[in-house]
Amino acid sequence: MSNVFVIETAPSRRFDRPLIFVTLLLVGVGLTMLFSVSYSRADALFQNPFYFVQRQALLMLVGIVGALVLSRIDLRIIERVIPYAVVFNMLLLLLTFIPQLGATYLGARRWIVLFGFSFQPSELVKLTLVLYLSCMLGRKQDRFDDPVNTLLPPLMMTGLVAGLVYLQNDFSTTVFIVVIAGLIFYAAGVKLRYFVSLFIMAVPLLTILILSREHRVNRIISFIEPALDPRGSGYQVLMSQTALQTGGLWGRGIGMGRYKFGLLPEAHSDFLFAIVGEELGYLGVLAVLAMFLYLGYRGFLIARSANYGVVRLAAFGLSGVLMYQALLNMAVVAGMLPATGITLPFFSSGGTSAMVSLWICGALLNLSRYTEHDAGGERG
């Protein structure tokens, strides 16, 4: 697998500074909101109001260290090791099925638990699979007329990884991974007729998978008409929308929200954005949305400015992961999509998500050194 990166010049020593700034801003605001949302629950459960934010901060520190390492690794090395990284990631996914290691929460067997810490391998997939697909497709963009040799291997790898995640009963992450992979295939220039064929096959399969689990059907019903079961499956949807709207323009103020005190389940994780609306108001909601959009914008600038196909695809895919995941979470909280279990990067309690999100930013910083010119003219 040599010559994946046809590097014509040495990488620049300069990183995308606006990307660093918006990442650190998201980390700071995210930790602040997590403490505001979780201190009461943490004090009640662990007699330590800082419990959730301490664990998040510790894993974010690991994420920052990993981001610094990833930002400096030569892309040729990444190209050589990424196939092994994906295989290792698949082994981690398999470990979740071992009773002594795997942990189940809300019906999904997503976590490996060791020494009191939990790790979610499906979050790591968002980094490793994107880099793998970028390498595989980026070096073969002139050979897509031979789909068996060029498209089938990455397509099979995507299917294997997505299948393992689905077996964890994590349907939402499975769909998210497949959609991100599809976007990378599309950005690589794969012909539309292949997507049409896959779509025709995917629709009945997706329908069967949704109808095969009662809780998935209930989520869709509660999304369409939450008032049908306001104290059951529709409760979370109604409470999240109410909390989001309660803050008005300016919000109640940080720490002054009410819905986190038992009214809104999972307020510290999947539905934290609702408390952002309650405590920071519509202006706070728009500010957080703007941060994620700007993060995605910086990533897309890196992709647009890249000289090399692999770098372009990787920057597009990695920035897309963070931006689309944030938009998906916000849409769920606002009642625009059914509940998914997808977290809000940098904000929701979930150390693996925060850590991997920072690793993704580190990889983006690395990619920013391989652009044709300063992305947006703001590097240093």
mmCIF file of C-alpha atoms in Angstrom:
data_model
loop_
_atom_site.group_PDB
_atom_site.id
_atom_site.type_symbol
_atom_site.label_atom_id
_atom_site.label_comp_id
_atom_site.label_asym_id
_atom_site.label_seq_id
_atom_site.Cartn_x
_atom_site.Cartn_y
_atom_site.Cartn_z
ATOM 1 C CA MET A 1 0.000 0.000 0.000
ATOM 2 C CA SER A 2 2.733 2.429 -0.901
ATOM 3 C CA ASN A 3 2.406 5.718 -2.720
ATOM 4 C CA VAL A 4 -0.987 6.508 -1.274
ATOM 5 C CA PHE A 5 0.243 10.020 -0.577
ATOM 6 C CA VAL A 6 2.080 11.597 -3.492
ATOM 7 C CA ILE A 7 3.633 14.321 -1.360
ATOM 8 C CA GLU A 8 5.347 16.825 -3.620
ATOM 9 C CA THR A 9 6.493 19.169 -0.859
ATOM 10 C CA ALA A 10 7.292 18.837 2.797
ATOM 11 C CA PRO A 11 4.385 19.618 5.113
ATOM 12 C CA SER A 12 4.181 23.140 6.449
ATOM 13 C CA ARG A 13 5.014 23.736 10.093
ATOM 14 C CA ARG A 14 1.946 25.924 10.357
ATOM 15 C CA PHE A 15 -1.405 24.719 11.607
ATOM 16 C CA ASP A 16 -4.856 26.144 11.017
ATOM 17 C CA ARG A 17 -5.052 28.535 13.982
ATOM 18 C CA PRO A 18 -8.790 29.295 13.713
ATOM 19 C CA LEU A 19 -9.425 25.541 13.948
ATOM 20 C CA ILE A 20 -7.388 25.386 17.162
ATOM 21 C CA PHE A 21 -9.290 28.365 18.562
ATOM 22 C CA VAL A 22 -12.791 27.054 17.846
ATOM 23 C CA THR A 23 -11.859 23.598 19.177
ATOM 24 C CA LEU A 24 -10.618 25.019 22.486
ATOM 25 C CA LEU A 25 -13.683 27.254 22.669
ATOM 26 C CA LEU A 26 -15.971 24.239 22.252
ATOM 27 C CA VAL A 27 -14.033 22.370 24.948
ATOM 28 C CA GLY A 28 -14.353 25.270 27.398
ATOM 29 C CA VAL A 29 -18.035 25.955 26.767
ATOM 30 C CA GLY A 30 -18.793 22.226 26.719
ATOM 31 C CA LEU A 31 -17.202 21.579 30.118
ATOM 32 C CA THR A 32 -18.955 24.623 31.593
ATOM 33 C CA MET A 33 -22.366 23.460 30.396
ATOM 34 C CA LEU A 34 -21.712 19.872 31.451
ATOM 35 C CA PHE A 35 -20.981 21.005 35.006
ATOM 36 C CA SER A 36 -24.064 23.215 35.046
ATOM 37 C CA VAL A 37 -26.248 20.328 33.904
ATOM 38 C CA SER A 38 -24.691 17.487 35.910
ATOM 39 C CA TYR A 39 -23.630 18.836 39.315
ATOM 40 C CA SER A 40 -26.913 17.998 41.050
ATOM 41 C CA ARG A 41 -27.071 14.474 39.621
ATOM 42 C CA ALA A 42 -23.380 13.891 40.392
ATOM 43 C CA ASP A 43 -23.812 15.061 43.979
ATOM 44 C CA ALA A 44 -26.832 12.802 44.488
ATOM 45 C CA LEU A 45 -25.215 9.710 42.960
ATOM 46 C CA PHE A 46 -21.555 10.092 43.943
ATOM 47 C CA GLN A 47 -21.511 12.797 46.657
ATOM 48 C CA ASN A 48 -19.254 14.780 44.354
ATOM 49 C CA PRO A 49 -20.803 17.555 42.232
ATOM 50 C CA PHE A 50 -17.723 17.557 39.973
ATOM 51 C CA TYR A 51 -17.866 13.802 39.221
ATOM 52 C CA PHE A 52 -19.039 13.953 35.601
ATOM 53 C CA VAL A 53 -17.046 17.024 34.627
ATOM 54 C CA GLN A 54 -13.864 15.639 36.242
ATOM 55 C CA ARG A 55 -14.100 12.420 34.240
ATOM 56 C CA GLN A 56 -14.860 14.368 31.086
ATOM 57 C CA ALA A 57 -11.937 16.743 31.671
ATOM 58 C CA LEU A 58 -9.554 13.839 32.300
ATOM 59 C CA LEU A 59 -10.481 12.127 29.048
ATOM 60 C CA MET A 60 -10.379 15.445 27.218
ATOM 61 C CA LEU A 61 -6.814 15.820 28.484
ATOM 62 C CA VAL A 62 -6.051 12.415 26.961
ATOM 63 C CA GLY A 63 -7.783 13.663 23.829
ATOM 64 C CA ILE A 64 -5.620 16.786 23.675
ATOM 65 C CA VAL A 65 -2.427 14.746 24.104
ATOM 66 C CA GLY A 66 -3.590 12.388 21.356
ATOM 67 C CA ALA A 67 -4.497 15.346 19.154
ATOM 68 C CA LEU A 68 -1.006 16.796 19.558
ATOM 69 C CA VAL A 69 0.507 13.458 18.534
ATOM 70 C CA LEU A 70 -1.837 13.039 15.562
ATOM 71 C CA SER A 71 -1.153 16.574 14.393
ATOM 72 C CA ARG A 72 2.553 15.765 13.981
ATOM 73 C CA ILE A 73 2.588 12.231 12.543
ATOM 74 C CA ASP A 74 3.756 12.061 8.941
ATOM 75 C CA LEU A 75 0.833 11.219 6.675
ATOM 76 C CA ARG A 76 2.814 8.405 5.064
ATOM 77 C CA ILE A 77 2.933 6.683 8.442
ATOM 78 C CA ILE A 78 -0.808 7.142 8.910
ATOM 79 C CA GLU A 79 -1.367 5.658 5.462
ATOM 80 C CA ARG A 80 0.674 2.585 6.332
ATOM 81 C CA VAL A 81 -0.903 1.881 9.725
ATOM 82 C CA ILE A 82 -4.539 2.835 9.138
ATOM 83 C CA PRO A 83 -5.607 -0.604 7.774
ATOM 84 C CA TYR A 84 -4.267 -2.187 10.967
ATOM 85 C CA ALA A 85 -5.980 0.501 13.040
ATOM 86 C CA VAL A 86 -9.342 -0.386 11.486
ATOM 87 C CA VAL A 87 -8.793 -4.092 12.178
ATOM 88 C CA PHE A 88 -7.825 -3.253 15.769
ATOM 89 C CA ASN A 89 -10.976 -1.151 16.062
ATOM 90 C CA MET A 90 -13.016 -4.141 14.886
ATOM 91 C CA LEU A 91 -11.389 -6.307 17.564
ATOM 92 C CA LEU A 92 -12.387 -3.707 20.164
ATOM 93 C CA LEU A 93 -15.952 -3.888 18.870
ATOM 94 C CA LEU A 94 -15.872 -7.667 19.305
ATOM 95 C CA LEU A 95 -14.645 -7.290 22.895
ATOM 96 C CA THR A 96 -17.915 -5.611 23.846
ATOM 97 C CA PHE A 97 -19.621 -8.991 23.413
ATOM 98 C CA ILE A 98 -17.455 -10.636 26.098
ATOM 99 C CA PRO A 99 -19.565 -10.651 29.297
ATOM 100 C CA GLN A 100 -16.598 -9.840 31.560
ATOM 101 C CA LEU A 101 -15.664 -6.771 29.497
ATOM 102 C CA GLY A 102 -18.760 -5.496 27.713
ATOM 103 C CA ALA A 103 -21.335 -3.268 29.384
ATOM 104 C CA THR A 104 -24.940 -2.651 28.365
ATOM 105 C CA TYR A 105 -26.842 0.591 28.870
ATOM 106 C CA LEU A 106 -30.375 1.298 27.634
ATOM 107 C CA GLY A 107 -30.305 -1.937 25.658
ATOM 108 C CA ALA A 108 -27.119 -1.195 23.685
ATOM 109 C CA ARG A 109 -23.906 -3.120 24.307
ATOM 110 C CA ARG A 110 -21.508 -0.358 23.302
ATOM 111 C CA TRP A 111 -18.874 -0.191 26.035
ATOM 112 C CA ILE A 112 -15.747 -1.939 27.226
ATOM 113 C CA VAL A 113 -15.190 -1.441 30.963
ATOM 114 C CA LEU A 114 -11.701 -1.730 32.466
ATOM 115 C CA PHE A 115 -10.443 -0.437 35.824
ATOM 116 C CA GLY A 116 -13.529 1.682 36.351
ATOM 117 C CA PHE A 117 -13.282 3.430 32.976
ATOM 118 C CA SER A 118 -15.520 2.740 30.006
ATOM 119 C CA PHE A 119 -14.552 3.031 26.349
ATOM 120 C CA GLN A 120 -16.906 3.040 23.369
ATOM 121 C CA PRO A 121 -15.181 1.486 20.315
ATOM 122 C CA SER A 122 -17.906 2.629 17.914
ATOM 123 C CA GLU A 123 -16.843 6.242 18.554
ATOM 124 C CA LEU A 124 -13.304 5.432 17.418
ATOM 125 C CA VAL A 125 -14.747 4.091 14.150
ATOM 126 C CA LYS A 126 -15.602 7.676 13.198
ATOM 127 C CA LEU A 127 -11.871 8.393 13.013
ATOM 128 C CA THR A 128 -10.342 5.139 11.799
ATOM 129 C CA LEU A 129 -12.903 4.276 9.123
ATOM 130 C CA VAL A 130 -12.891 7.788 7.657
ATOM 131 C CA LEU A 131 -9.094 7.741 7.370
ATOM 132 C CA TYR A 132 -9.161 4.224 5.917
ATOM 133 C CA LEU A 133 -11.753 5.096 3.268
ATOM 134 C CA SER A 134 -9.906 8.299 2.417
ATOM 135 C CA CYS A 135 -6.686 6.364 1.833
ATOM 136 C CA MET A 136 -8.329 3.586 -0.157
ATOM 137 C CA LEU A 137 -10.431 5.860 -2.362
ATOM 138 C CA GLY A 138 -8.064 8.808 -2.619
ATOM 139 C CA ARG A 139 -5.353 6.796 -4.335
ATOM 140 C CA LYS A 140 -7.748 5.100 -6.773
ATOM 141 C CA GLN A 141 -9.855 7.997 -8.009
ATOM 142 C CA ASP A 142 -8.682 7.417 -11.577
ATOM 143 C CA ARG A 143 -9.628 3.714 -11.493
ATOM 144 C CA PHE A 144 -13.281 3.706 -10.419
ATOM 145 C CA ASP A 145 -14.232 2.122 -13.747
ATOM 146 C CA ASP A 146 -12.954 -1.118 -12.201
ATOM 147 C CA PRO A 147 -15.326 -1.264 -9.193
ATOM 148 C CA VAL A 148 -14.437 -4.819 -8.154
ATOM 149 C CA ASN A 149 -10.836 -3.909 -7.383
ATOM 150 C CA THR A 150 -11.286 -0.286 -6.356
ATOM 151 C CA LEU A 151 -14.674 0.054 -4.651
ATOM 152 C CA LEU A 152 -15.505 -3.406 -3.356
ATOM 153 C CA PRO A 153 -12.738 -3.670 -0.684
ATOM 154 C CA PRO A 154 -13.595 -0.366 1.080
ATOM 155 C CA LEU A 155 -17.295 -1.109 0.673
ATOM 156 C CA MET A 156 -16.860 -4.520 2.322
ATOM 157 C CA MET A 157 -14.844 -3.000 5.169
ATOM 158 C CA THR A 158 -17.582 -0.434 5.739
ATOM 159 C CA GLY A 159 -20.158 -3.217 5.805
ATOM 160 C CA LEU A 160 -18.154 -5.286 8.301
ATOM 161 C CA VAL A 161 -17.638 -2.370 10.669
ATOM 162 C CA ALA A 162 -21.244 -1.210 10.394
ATOM 163 C CA GLY A 163 -22.433 -4.782 10.948
ATOM 164 C CA LEU A 164 -20.461 -5.095 14.185
ATOM 165 C CA VAL A 165 -21.844 -1.793 15.439
ATOM 166 C CA TYR A 166 -25.368 -2.907 14.554
ATOM 167 C CA LEU A 167 -24.905 -6.137 16.508
ATOM 168 C CA GLN A 168 -24.277 -3.961 19.568
ATOM 169 C CA ASN A 169 -27.902 -2.867 19.132
ATOM 170 C CA ASP A 170 -26.654 0.605 18.220
ATOM 171 C CA PHE A 171 -28.783 1.302 15.171
ATOM 172 C CA SER A 172 -28.301 5.077 15.160
ATOM 173 C CA THR A 173 -24.501 4.906 15.110
ATOM 174 C CA THR A 174 -24.702 2.247 12.399
ATOM 175 C CA VAL A 175 -26.743 4.540 10.163
ATOM 176 C CA PHE A 176 -24.449 7.480 10.973
ATOM 177 C CA ILE A 177 -21.359 5.490 9.961
ATOM 178 C CA VAL A 178 -22.962 4.335 6.710
ATOM 179 C CA VAL A 179 -24.057 7.882 5.813
ATOM 180 C CA ILE A 180 -20.583 9.328 6.486
ATOM 181 C CA ALA A 181 -19.017 6.530 4.430
ATOM 182 C CA GLY A 182 -21.470 7.253 1.618
ATOM 183 C CA LEU A 183 -20.520 10.933 1.645
ATOM 184 C CA ILE A 184 -16.840 10.027 1.347
ATOM 185 C CA PHE A 185 -17.572 7.708 -1.590
ATOM 186 C CA TYR A 186 -19.558 10.528 -3.207
ATOM 187 C CA ALA A 187 -16.832 13.118 -2.582
ATOM 188 C CA ALA A 188 -14.301 10.721 -4.107
ATOM 189 C CA GLY A 189 -16.215 10.861 -7.376
ATOM 190 C CA VAL A 190 -17.933 7.474 -7.380
ATOM 191 C CA LYS A 191 -20.525 7.402 -10.154
ATOM 192 C CA LEU A 192 -24.119 8.123 -9.218
ATOM 193 C CA ARG A 193 -25.429 4.859 -10.657
ATOM 194 C CA TYR A 194 -23.664 2.913 -7.908
ATOM 195 C CA PHE A 195 -25.426 5.001 -5.261
ATOM 196 C CA VAL A 196 -28.789 4.440 -6.927
ATOM 197 C CA SER A 197 -28.240 0.675 -6.885
ATOM 198 C CA LEU A 198 -27.215 0.700 -3.220
ATOM 199 C CA PHE A 199 -30.132 2.950 -2.298
ATOM 200 C CA ILE A 200 -32.628 0.602 -3.937
ATOM 201 C CA MET A 201 -31.209 -2.264 -1.877
ATOM 202 C CA ALA A 202 -30.894 -0.232 1.325
ATOM 203 C CA VAL A 203 -34.479 1.053 1.596
ATOM 204 C CA PRO A 204 -36.179 -2.318 2.188
ATOM 205 C CA LEU A 205 -33.326 -3.436 4.455
ATOM 206 C CA LEU A 206 -33.592 -0.246 6.510
ATOM 207 C CA THR A 207 -37.357 -0.675 6.786
ATOM 208 C CA ILE A 208 -36.968 -4.245 8.028
ATOM 209 C CA LEU A 209 -34.334 -3.239 10.586
ATOM 210 C CA ILE A 210 -36.541 -0.451 11.957
ATOM 211 C CA LEU A 211 -39.644 -2.619 12.192
ATOM 212 C CA SER A 212 -37.718 -5.494 13.788
ATOM 213 C CA ARG A 213 -37.367 -3.642 17.126
ATOM 214 C CA GLU A 214 -40.312 -2.238 19.046
ATOM 215 C CA HIS A 215 -38.308 0.602 20.604
ATOM 216 C CA ARG A 216 -37.315 1.874 17.147
ATOM 217 C CA VAL A 217 -40.938 1.949 16.042
ATOM 218 C CA ASN A 218 -41.883 3.722 19.284
ATOM 219 C CA ARG A 219 -39.225 6.366 18.680
ATOM 220 C CA ILE A 220 -40.655 7.133 15.261
ATOM 221 C CA ILE A 221 -44.212 7.247 16.614
ATOM 222 C CA SER A 222 -43.184 9.542 19.476
ATOM 223 C CA PHE A 223 -41.388 11.766 16.975
ATOM 224 C CA ILE A 224 -44.438 12.051 14.715
ATOM 225 C CA GLU A 225 -46.918 12.557 17.554
ATOM 226 C CA PRO A 226 -45.339 12.722 21.033
ATOM 227 C CA ALA A 227 -48.673 13.716 22.608
ATOM 228 C CA LEU A 228 -49.997 10.189 22.005
ATOM 229 C CA ASP A 229 -47.903 8.963 24.937
ATOM 230 C CA PRO A 230 -46.874 12.072 26.893
ATOM 231 C CA ARG A 231 -45.745 10.108 29.960
ATOM 232 C CA GLY A 232 -44.103 7.284 28.033
ATOM 233 C CA SER A 233 -42.226 7.273 24.743
ATOM 234 C CA GLY A 234 -43.207 10.871 23.975
ATOM 235 C CA TYR A 235 -42.070 12.293 27.327
ATOM 236 C CA GLN A 236 -38.434 12.857 26.389
ATOM 237 C CA VAL A 237 -39.355 14.606 23.157
ATOM 238 C CA LEU A 238 -41.880 16.912 24.817
ATOM 239 C CA MET A 239 -39.590 17.809 27.716
ATOM 240 C CA SER A 240 -36.590 18.522 25.495
ATOM 241 C CA GLN A 241 -38.603 20.839 23.264
ATOM 242 C CA THR A 242 -40.124 22.601 26.265
ATOM 243 C CA ALA A 243 -36.739 23.084 27.942
ATOM 244 C CA LEU A 244 -35.227 24.387 24.715
ATOM 245 C CA GLN A 245 -38.012 26.949 24.337
ATOM 246 C CA THR A 246 -38.233 28.001 27.988
ATOM 247 C CA GLY A 247 -35.057 30.074 27.923
ATOM 248 C CA GLY A 248 -36.426 32.633 25.502
ATOM 249 C CA LEU A 249 -33.917 35.011 23.945
ATOM 250 C CA TRP A 250 -31.426 35.362 26.810
ATOM 251 C CA GLY A 251 -32.014 32.207 28.874
ATOM 252 C CA ARG A 252 -32.375 31.756 32.624
ATOM 253 C CA GLY A 253 -28.615 31.997 33.141
ATOM 254 C CA ILE A 254 -25.927 29.338 33.561
ATOM 255 C CA GLY A 255 -26.794 27.073 36.474
ATOM 256 C CA MET A 256 -30.351 28.404 36.738
ATOM 257 C CA GLY A 257 -32.104 25.820 34.589
ATOM 258 C CA ARG A 258 -34.858 23.655 36.089
ATOM 259 C CA TYR A 259 -35.307 20.797 33.647
ATOM 260 C CA LYS A 260 -32.000 19.173 34.609
ATOM 261 C CA PHE A 261 -33.434 18.411 38.055
ATOM 262 C CA GLY A 262 -35.186 15.212 36.981
ATOM 263 C CA LEU A 263 -37.671 16.700 34.531
ATOM 264 C CA LEU A 264 -35.560 15.867 31.472
ATOM 265 C CA PRO A 265 -33.972 12.384 31.484
ATOM 266 C CA GLU A 266 -30.445 12.157 30.039
ATOM 267 C CA ALA A 267 -30.068 15.934 30.386
ATOM 268 C CA HIS A 268 -26.330 15.492 30.977
ATOM 269 C CA SER A 269 -25.794 13.353 27.882
ATOM 270 C CA ASP A 270 -27.882 13.100 24.702
ATOM 271 C CA PHE A 271 -30.219 15.998 25.561
ATOM 272 C CA LEU A 272 -27.771 18.484 27.049
ATOM 273 C CA PHE A 273 -28.443 20.882 24.190
ATOM 274 C CA ALA A 274 -31.961 21.410 25.551
ATOM 275 C CA ILE A 275 -30.437 22.845 28.734
ATOM 276 C CA VAL A 276 -28.227 25.081 26.599
ATOM 277 C CA GLY A 277 -31.444 26.575 25.241
ATOM 278 C CA GLU A 278 -32.981 26.883 28.691
ATOM 279 C CA GLU A 279 -29.966 28.490 30.366
ATOM 280 C CA LEU A 280 -28.387 30.448 27.502
ATOM 281 C CA GLY A 281 -31.492 31.163 25.443
ATOM 282 C CA TYR A 282 -31.817 31.364 21.692
ATOM 283 C CA LEU A 283 -28.676 33.477 21.491
ATOM 284 C CA GLY A 284 -26.704 30.738 23.251
ATOM 285 C CA VAL A 285 -28.197 28.115 20.953
ATOM 286 C CA LEU A 286 -27.165 30.140 17.910
ATOM 287 C CA ALA A 287 -23.683 30.687 19.352
ATOM 288 C CA VAL A 288 -23.119 26.950 19.893
ATOM 289 C CA LEU A 289 -24.521 26.196 16.437
ATOM 290 C CA ALA A 290 -22.182 28.803 14.940
ATOM 291 C CA MET A 291 -19.164 27.201 16.642
ATOM 292 C CA PHE A 292 -19.887 23.819 15.076
ATOM 293 C CA LEU A 293 -20.627 25.331 11.673
ATOM 294 C CA TYR A 294 -17.361 27.245 11.821
ATOM 295 C CA LEU A 295 -15.505 24.069 12.797
ATOM 296 C CA GLY A 296 -16.983 22.353 9.760
ATOM 297 C CA TYR A 297 -16.160 25.374 7.603
ATOM 298 C CA ARG A 298 -12.482 25.246 8.608
ATOM 299 C CA GLY A 299 -12.377 21.553 7.770
ATOM 300 C CA PHE A 300 -13.977 22.105 4.384
ATOM 301 C CA LEU A 301 -11.479 24.901 3.659
ATOM 302 C CA ILE A 302 -8.670 22.447 4.377
ATOM 303 C CA ALA A 303 -10.291 19.936 2.015
ATOM 304 C CA ARG A 304 -10.719 22.540 -0.716
ATOM 305 C CA SER A 305 -7.112 23.719 -0.406
ATOM 306 C CA ALA A 306 -5.540 20.244 -0.383
ATOM 307 C CA ASN A 307 -3.206 19.184 -3.181
ATOM 308 C CA TYR A 308 -3.787 15.470 -2.674
ATOM 309 C CA GLY A 309 -6.923 13.387 -3.018
ATOM 310 C CA VAL A 310 -6.407 11.485 0.221
ATOM 311 C CA VAL A 311 -5.955 14.674 2.240
ATOM 312 C CA ARG A 312 -8.996 16.224 0.596
ATOM 313 C CA LEU A 313 -11.231 13.254 1.381
ATOM 314 C CA ALA A 314 -9.949 12.893 4.944
ATOM 315 C CA ALA A 315 -10.500 16.578 5.738
ATOM 316 C CA PHE A 316 -13.982 16.457 4.236
ATOM 317 C CA GLY A 317 -14.916 13.272 6.090
ATOM 318 C CA LEU A 318 -13.490 14.172 9.507
ATOM 319 C CA SER A 319 -14.941 17.679 9.616
ATOM 320 C CA GLY A 320 -18.210 16.225 8.378
ATOM 321 C CA VAL A 321 -18.284 13.743 11.260
ATOM 322 C CA LEU A 322 -18.151 16.499 13.881
ATOM 323 C CA MET A 323 -20.468 18.943 12.139
ATOM 324 C CA TYR A 324 -23.092 16.418 11.058
ATOM 325 C CA GLN A 325 -23.098 14.722 14.464
ATOM 326 C CA ALA A 326 -23.671 18.071 16.171
ATOM 327 C CA LEU A 327 -26.452 19.021 13.754
ATOM 328 C CA LEU A 328 -28.069 15.610 14.191
ATOM 329 C CA ASN A 329 -28.077 15.919 17.989
ATOM 330 C CA MET A 330 -29.498 19.451 17.825
ATOM 331 C CA ALA A 331 -32.208 18.350 15.395
ATOM 332 C CA VAL A 332 -33.265 15.543 17.750
ATOM 333 C CA VAL A 333 -33.458 17.902 20.735
ATOM 334 C CA ALA A 334 -35.488 20.390 18.689
ATOM 335 C CA GLY A 335 -37.919 17.638 17.672
ATOM 336 C CA MET A 336 -36.917 17.675 14.020
ATOM 337 C CA LEU A 337 -35.702 14.040 14.017
ATOM 338 C CA PRO A 338 -36.478 10.914 16.070
ATOM 339 C CA ALA A 339 -34.301 10.261 19.122
ATOM 340 C CA THR A 340 -31.029 8.641 18.089
ATOM 341 C CA GLY A 341 -28.709 8.342 21.086
ATOM 342 C CA ILE A 342 -26.097 10.399 19.199
ATOM 343 C CA THR A 343 -24.222 12.742 21.547
ATOM 344 C CA LEU A 344 -23.298 16.401 21.111
ATOM 345 C CA PRO A 345 -19.501 16.499 20.600
ATOM 346 C CA PHE A 346 -17.516 18.259 23.365
ATOM 347 C CA PHE A 347 -20.702 18.832 25.408
ATOM 348 C CA SER A 348 -22.494 15.582 26.249
ATOM 349 C CA SER A 349 -21.191 13.448 29.089
ATOM 350 C CA GLY A 350 -19.308 10.664 27.364
ATOM 351 C CA GLY A 351 -15.558 10.679 27.618
ATOM 352 C CA THR A 352 -14.941 8.507 24.565
ATOM 353 C CA SER A 353 -16.894 10.861 22.321
ATOM 354 C CA ALA A 354 -15.051 13.915 23.658
ATOM 355 C CA MET A 355 -11.670 12.200 23.400
ATOM 356 C CA VAL A 356 -12.195 10.968 19.837
ATOM 357 C CA SER A 357 -13.595 14.357 18.806
ATOM 358 C CA LEU A 358 -10.314 15.933 19.909
ATOM 359 C CA TRP A 359 -8.330 13.258 18.063
ATOM 360 C CA ILE A 360 -10.326 14.121 14.944
ATOM 361 C CA CYS A 361 -9.393 17.786 15.411
ATOM 362 C CA GLY A 362 -5.750 16.752 15.791
ATOM 363 C CA ALA A 363 -5.939 14.831 12.523
ATOM 364 C CA LEU A 364 -7.513 17.864 10.839
ATOM 365 C CA LEU A 365 -4.664 20.043 12.093
ATOM 366 C CA ASN A 366 -2.226 17.580 10.549
ATOM 367 C CA LEU A 367 -4.091 17.719 7.250
ATOM 368 C CA SER A 368 -4.025 21.523 7.327
ATOM 369 C CA ARG A 369 -0.234 21.353 6.877
ATOM 370 C CA TYR A 370 -0.687 19.663 3.494
ATOM 371 C CA THR A 371 -2.745 22.368 1.818
ATOM 372 C CA GLU A 372 -1.741 24.181 -1.346
ATOM 373 C CA HIS A 373 -1.985 27.548 0.373
ATOM 374 C CA ASP A 374 -3.056 28.919 3.720
ATOM 375 C CA ALA A 375 -6.667 27.818 4.160
ATOM 376 C CA GLY A 376 -8.578 31.052 4.323
ATOM 377 C CA GLY A 377 -5.331 32.950 4.782
ATOM 378 C CA GLU A 378 -5.417 32.494 8.561
ATOM 379 C CA ARG A 379 -2.703 30.113 9.602
ATOM 380 C CA GLY A 380 0.325 30.580 11.742
#
